[in-house]
Every structure is written in C-alpha cells, then in structure tokens.
Short mmCIF file of C-alpha atoms and ligand atoms in Angstrom, two decimals:
data_model
loop_
_atom_site.label_atom_id
_atom_site.label_comp_id
_atom_site.label_asym_id
_atom_site.label_seq_id
_atom_site.Cartn_x
_atom_site.Cartn_y
_atom_site.Cartn_z
CA MET T 350 54.52 -21.46 -5.23
CA PRO T 351 54.18 -22.69 -1.63
CA THR T 352 57.32 -22.25 0.48
CA ALA T 353 57.65 -25.40 2.63
CA PRO T 354 57.57 -28.82 0.97
CA LEU T 355 55.04 -31.37 2.13
CA ALA T 356 57.72 -34.03 1.76
CA SER T 357 61.19 -34.42 0.27
CA GLY T 358 62.80 -37.53 -1.14
CA ARG T 359 66.26 -38.14 -2.47
CA THR T 360 65.72 -36.19 -5.69
CA ALA T 361 62.50 -34.20 -5.44
CA ASP T 362 60.55 -31.82 -3.22
CA VAL T 363 56.80 -32.28 -3.07
CA TYR T 364 54.52 -29.30 -2.38
CA ALA T 365 50.80 -29.35 -1.60
CA LEU T 366 48.62 -27.55 -4.15
CA ALA T 367 44.95 -26.66 -4.03
CA GLY T 368 42.42 -29.09 -5.40
CA GLY T 369 43.93 -32.29 -4.00
CA ARG T 370 47.10 -32.00 -6.06
CA VAL T 371 50.83 -31.91 -5.37
CA LEU T 372 53.73 -30.40 -7.26
CA ARG T 373 56.72 -32.76 -7.42
CA ARG T 374 59.78 -30.77 -8.44
CA TYR T 375 63.23 -32.22 -9.13
CA ARG T 376 65.79 -30.24 -7.17
CA SER T 377 68.41 -30.43 -9.93
CA GLY T 378 66.26 -29.89 -12.97
CA GLY T 379 65.39 -32.53 -15.52
CA ASP T 380 62.64 -33.50 -17.89
CA VAL T 381 59.68 -35.42 -16.53
CA ARG T 382 58.00 -36.10 -19.89
CA ALA T 383 58.96 -39.78 -20.13
CA GLU T 384 58.08 -40.38 -16.48
CA ALA T 385 54.71 -38.67 -16.93
CA ALA T 386 53.95 -40.67 -20.08
CA LEU T 387 54.70 -43.95 -18.30
CA MET T 388 52.56 -42.97 -15.29
CA ARG T 389 49.66 -42.10 -17.60
CA HIS T 390 50.05 -45.44 -19.34
CA LEU T 391 50.15 -47.33 -16.02
CA HIS T 392 47.10 -45.47 -14.75
CA ALA T 393 45.18 -46.38 -17.89
CA ALA T 394 46.29 -50.01 -17.47
CA GLY T 395 44.83 -50.08 -13.95
CA TYR T 396 48.15 -50.08 -12.09
CA PRO T 397 48.00 -48.00 -8.89
CA VAL T 398 49.90 -44.76 -9.58
CA PRO T 399 48.90 -41.14 -8.90
CA ARG T 400 46.99 -39.48 -11.74
CA VAL T 401 49.20 -37.04 -13.71
CA HIS T 402 47.68 -33.60 -14.21
CA HIS T 403 50.57 -31.74 -15.77
CA ALA T 404 54.22 -32.31 -16.71
CA ASP T 405 56.70 -29.58 -17.59
CA GLY T 406 60.51 -29.53 -17.25
CA PRO T 407 61.37 -30.74 -13.72
CA ASP T 408 57.76 -30.37 -12.53
CA LEU T 409 55.04 -32.97 -12.24
CA VAL T 410 51.60 -32.02 -10.97
CA LEU T 411 50.07 -35.17 -9.52
CA GLU T 412 46.99 -36.27 -7.71
CA ARG T 413 47.73 -35.98 -3.97
CA VAL T 414 47.74 -39.46 -2.49
CA ALA T 415 46.31 -39.51 1.04
CA GLY T 416 48.20 -41.93 3.22
CA PRO T 417 51.53 -42.73 4.85
CA THR T 418 54.49 -44.31 3.13
CA LEU T 419 54.90 -48.02 3.80
CA VAL T 420 57.77 -47.34 6.20
CA GLU T 421 55.72 -44.71 8.07
CA ALA T 422 52.88 -47.22 8.42
CA PHE T 423 55.37 -49.77 9.82
CA VAL T 424 56.73 -47.28 12.37
CA ALA T 425 53.14 -46.47 13.41
CA GLY T 426 52.52 -50.19 13.99
CA ASP T 427 49.91 -50.39 11.25
CA VAL T 428 51.63 -52.97 9.04
CA THR T 429 53.86 -55.98 9.81
CA LEU T 430 57.13 -56.88 8.11
CA PRO T 431 55.71 -60.02 6.42
CA ALA T 432 52.78 -57.96 5.11
CA MET T 433 55.20 -55.31 3.79
CA ALA T 434 57.22 -57.99 1.99
CA ARG T 435 54.09 -59.50 0.45
CA LEU T 436 52.93 -56.06 -0.67
CA LEU T 437 56.24 -55.31 -2.43
CA VAL T 438 56.15 -58.73 -4.09
CA ASP T 439 52.54 -58.23 -5.17
CA LEU T 440 53.23 -54.75 -6.60
CA HIS T 441 56.17 -56.13 -8.57
CA GLY T 442 54.06 -59.04 -9.80
CA ARG T 443 51.26 -56.75 -11.00
CA LEU T 444 53.74 -54.46 -12.77
CA HIS T 445 55.60 -57.31 -14.42
CA ALA T 446 52.34 -58.81 -15.68
CA LEU T 447 51.88 -55.78 -17.96
CA PRO T 448 53.34 -55.80 -21.46
CA ALA T 449 56.35 -53.58 -22.12
CA LEU T 450 55.77 -50.46 -24.20
CA ARG T 451 58.77 -50.64 -26.52
CA SER T 452 59.98 -54.24 -26.53
CA ALA T 453 58.09 -57.06 -28.21
CA ASP T 454 60.19 -59.65 -26.32
CA PRO T 455 57.84 -61.25 -23.76
CA ALA T 456 60.75 -61.61 -21.30
CA VAL T 457 61.15 -57.81 -21.28
CA ARG T 458 58.70 -56.06 -18.98
CA LEU T 459 58.12 -52.66 -17.38
CA LEU T 460 60.38 -52.25 -14.34
CA HIS T 461 60.23 -49.64 -11.56
CA LEU T 462 63.83 -50.25 -10.33
CA ASP T 463 63.32 -48.24 -7.11
CA LEU T 464 60.38 -50.03 -5.49
CA HIS T 465 61.01 -49.72 -1.77
CA THR T 466 59.13 -48.79 1.38
CA GLU T 467 59.31 -45.00 0.83
CA ASN T 468 57.93 -45.21 -2.69
CA VAL T 469 54.72 -46.96 -1.73
CA LEU T 470 51.90 -44.93 -0.18
CA LEU T 471 49.10 -46.72 1.66
CA THR T 472 45.59 -45.40 1.07
CA LEU T 473 42.20 -46.68 2.16
CA ALA T 474 41.72 -47.87 -1.42
CA GLY T 475 45.02 -49.78 -1.45
CA PRO T 476 48.72 -49.13 -2.11
CA VAL T 477 49.90 -46.52 -4.63
CA VAL T 478 53.39 -46.64 -6.21
CA ILE T 479 55.21 -43.33 -6.71
CA ASP T 480 58.63 -42.16 -7.95
CA TRP T 481 58.93 -43.63 -11.46
CA ALA T 482 62.11 -41.73 -12.36
CA THR T 483 64.23 -44.87 -12.72
CA ALA T 484 61.64 -46.95 -14.60
CA ALA T 485 62.89 -48.92 -17.61
CA GLU T 486 62.19 -52.09 -19.57
CA GLY T 487 64.03 -55.31 -18.78
CA PRO T 488 63.86 -58.62 -16.94
CA PRO T 489 61.65 -58.69 -13.81
CA ALA T 490 64.45 -60.45 -11.89
CA LEU T 491 66.43 -57.19 -12.11
CA ASP T 492 63.58 -55.22 -10.50
CA ARG T 493 63.47 -57.79 -7.68
CA ALA T 494 67.26 -57.65 -7.21
CA MET T 495 67.08 -53.83 -7.03
CA THR T 496 64.45 -53.93 -4.30
CA ALA T 497 66.45 -56.54 -2.36
CA LEU T 498 69.62 -54.43 -2.66
CA ILE T 499 67.86 -51.23 -1.55
CA ILE T 500 66.42 -52.99 1.50
CA ALA T 501 69.86 -54.46 2.23
CA GLU T 502 71.42 -50.98 2.02
CA ALA T 503 69.12 -49.97 4.88
CA ALA T 504 70.01 -53.15 6.78
CA VAL T 505 73.75 -52.34 6.72
CA ASP T 506 73.39 -48.61 7.48
CA PRO T 507 74.68 -48.16 11.04
CA SER T 508 72.98 -44.75 11.36
CA LEU T 509 69.52 -46.19 10.73
CA PRO T 510 67.37 -47.10 13.76
CA LEU T 511 65.30 -49.41 11.55
CA ARG T 512 68.26 -51.42 10.27
CA ALA T 513 67.32 -54.63 12.14
CA ALA T 514 63.79 -54.42 10.79
CA ALA T 515 65.24 -53.91 7.30
CA GLY T 516 67.22 -57.15 7.69
CA GLU T 517 64.02 -59.02 8.59
CA LEU T 518 62.18 -57.39 5.70
CA LEU T 519 64.96 -58.51 3.35
CA SER T 520 64.58 -62.14 4.48
CA ALA T 521 60.81 -62.03 4.08
CA TYR T 522 61.04 -60.30 0.69
CA VAL T 523 63.64 -62.71 -0.72
CA ALA T 524 61.61 -65.71 0.49
CA GLU T 525 58.56 -64.53 -1.44
CA ALA T 526 59.95 -62.63 -4.40
CA GLY T 527 61.12 -65.28 -6.84
CA PRO T 528 64.48 -65.40 -8.63
CA LEU T 529 66.75 -62.36 -8.39
CA ALA T 530 69.06 -61.11 -11.13
CA PRO T 531 72.77 -61.19 -10.28
CA VAL T 532 73.25 -58.59 -7.56
CA ALA T 533 76.19 -57.08 -9.45
CA GLU T 534 73.72 -55.79 -12.06
CA ALA T 535 71.74 -54.04 -9.35
CA VAL T 536 74.92 -52.68 -7.75
CA SER T 537 76.05 -51.07 -10.99
CA ARG T 538 72.70 -49.26 -11.25
CA ARG T 539 72.99 -47.98 -7.66
CA SER T 540 76.58 -46.76 -7.88
CA GLY T 541 75.65 -43.23 -9.00
CA LEU T 542 74.50 -42.47 -5.44
CA GLY T 543 76.51 -40.39 -2.97
CA PRO T 544 79.91 -41.60 -1.63
CA LEU T 545 78.50 -42.87 1.69
CA GLU T 546 75.81 -44.96 -0.03
CA THR T 547 78.26 -46.24 -2.64
CA ALA T 548 80.67 -47.31 0.09
CA ARG T 549 77.97 -49.50 1.65
CA LEU T 550 77.06 -51.28 -1.60
CA PRO T 551 79.51 -54.21 -1.32
CA GLU T 552 78.27 -55.09 2.18
CA ALA T 553 74.65 -54.72 1.07
CA ALA T 554 75.26 -56.91 -2.00
CA ALA T 555 76.91 -59.58 0.15
CA LEU T 556 73.90 -59.51 2.48
CA VAL T 557 71.49 -60.01 -0.44
CA GLU T 558 73.53 -62.97 -1.65
CA ALA T 559 73.74 -64.54 1.82
CA THR T 560 70.00 -64.03 2.36
CA ALA T 561 69.16 -65.55 -1.02
CA ARG T 562 71.43 -68.55 -0.27
CA ALA T 563 69.65 -69.03 3.06
CA GLY T 564 66.33 -68.99 1.17
CA GLY T 565 64.97 -65.89 2.84
CA CYS T 566 63.05 -66.56 6.06
CA ARG T 567 61.55 -69.96 5.23
N1 ADP Z 822 51.34 -37.91 -5.33
C1 ADP Z 822 51.76 -37.77 -4.06
N2 ADP Z 822 50.87 -37.55 -3.05
C2 ADP Z 822 51.30 -37.40 -1.79
N3 ADP Z 822 52.60 -37.43 -1.40
C3 ADP Z 822 53.53 -37.65 -2.34
C4 ADP Z 822 53.16 -37.83 -3.73
N4 ADP Z 822 54.30 -38.03 -4.44
C5 ADP Z 822 55.30 -37.97 -3.55
N5 ADP Z 822 54.86 -37.74 -2.29
C6 ADP Z 822 55.68 -37.61 -1.06
O1 ADP Z 822 56.92 -37.05 -1.41
C7 ADP Z 822 58.01 -37.96 -1.09
C8 ADP Z 822 59.06 -37.87 -2.17
O2 ADP Z 822 58.48 -38.19 -3.43
P1 ADP Z 822 59.19 -39.15 -4.46
O3 ADP Z 822 58.34 -39.13 -5.69
O4 ADP Z 822 59.45 -40.47 -3.85
O5 ADP Z 822 60.57 -38.38 -4.77
P2 ADP Z 822 62.12 -38.76 -4.58
O6 ADP Z 822 62.63 -39.12 -5.94
O7 ADP Z 822 62.75 -37.50 -4.11
O8 ADP Z 822 62.22 -39.90 -3.60
C9 ADP Z 822 57.32 -39.32 -0.97
O9 ADP Z 822 58.00 -40.20 -0.11
C10 ADP Z 822 55.96 -38.95 -0.41
O10 ADP Z 822 56.04 -38.76 0.99
MG1 MG Z 823 61.14 -41.64 -3.54
#
C-alpha cells in the first residue's frame, strides 16, 4: 500500500497504483459493490466514468484518469464559468438520457446526486465523472437541484476564495439546466454533512431559489 494519497475528497483517499490504476478507499469503511456495479453499467453504456478493475469492501481499484478536476482547470484559467456550467448540464443530460436499472417508470432515471466541479475530471478525450457513492434512481430535476445547491453552498462559504465565482457558476448553471426539484428535497439529502456545512444550507437554499427566480444569468 502506498503511504501518501494522490488526492483526498470528502469521504475517500485515492492512491496511485502501478499500471495506470488508482485505489480509492473509503476512510470510514463501507461496501463499494453497488457503486462498482453502477460504474460498470455506465461504462458499458458509453457514459464517461473510470473503468472499474476491482471492488472489495471499502476499496475500488479504478482506471487512473489523467487530468485536473473541473475546479482545478478553472483556477488554472483553462476553462470559463459558462463552459463549466454547460459541461455540468451536458453531463446531467447524458446521464438522464439513460434508462434506469431498477425502475420501469420512464420519469425515473439514473441520478448522480453529487455532480459538482470536484467530481468531474477533464482529460484530452473529454470529461470523466467520478464519485458515484450517492447515485440513485429518481427524477432528473432532483439531480439538477442537488448540483445547484452544492454550488450555492460554495457561494455562501465565507472561507472560500472562489465563492464569487461559485455564485456566477450558479447563475450560469441555473440558466441552462432546466427545471429544478424543490430545493427542500435537495437540502434534506445534504443534511447528513458536518455541522458547519449543515448550518450553511438554509442560506444556500435561499440563494438557489433567488437565482432560479431571477432566471439564472439570462
Ligand atoms: N479514477 C481516478 N483517477 C484519478 N484521480 C481520481 C480518480 N478518482 C478520484 N480521483 C481523485 O481523488 C479525489 C477524490 O475522489 P472522489 O471519488 O471524488 O472521492 P470523495 O468521495 O472523497 O470526494 C478526486 O477529486 C480526484 O482528484
Ligand atoms: Mg468527490
């Protein structure tokens, strides 16, 4: 096992392995089987996700995706806010065009529910979506509301240097995304976060609603 992670997110540490692979390990245990099965399904359906090599307990061995996260590419000046918004909208649209696995109701689709700028990696061959832990089946409008809320959380975080950019991204995303589910539904799914994040949810939800009322940036 390598000692220093290549990257760490909210729930997992990611270690480089030989052969162009990474080990993604949940810090507090868990079972990645359902996540791995969905990623394999999406890969077979042509949706851009890392190839899954192995899944066991809290460990996923994935193809190593070469490229920055969307937010890193923005900080480096390689992508604009309107382009980021369009990319998130496009990735949602492609996902929601696929049939659900369990439900036969055509209104119920595969949802990522955590599609934000740190869960998209940009490669020369195009964007790749990672971090499918929260994926579920449901109405696409809920997936869009989740993304809007997550961006809004960044926009109301006073400790975040990128908060103004997040506000602009929210406007651009909401203008392009299509109808959002009631924000309260997204809030209830985000309330298992830490106390600081949970405390910011009402302000973030109000910002999503105000931005949607204003019609995004159009
Ligand atoms: N397949 C991969 N190839 C390269 N880097 C990855 C890969 N999967 C994850 N990462 C890196 O690890 C970080 C955390 O992974 P992620 O799956 O988003 O876990 P978390 O649930 O902790 O957010 C990502 O932001 C990215 O920088
Ligand atoms: Mg992540």
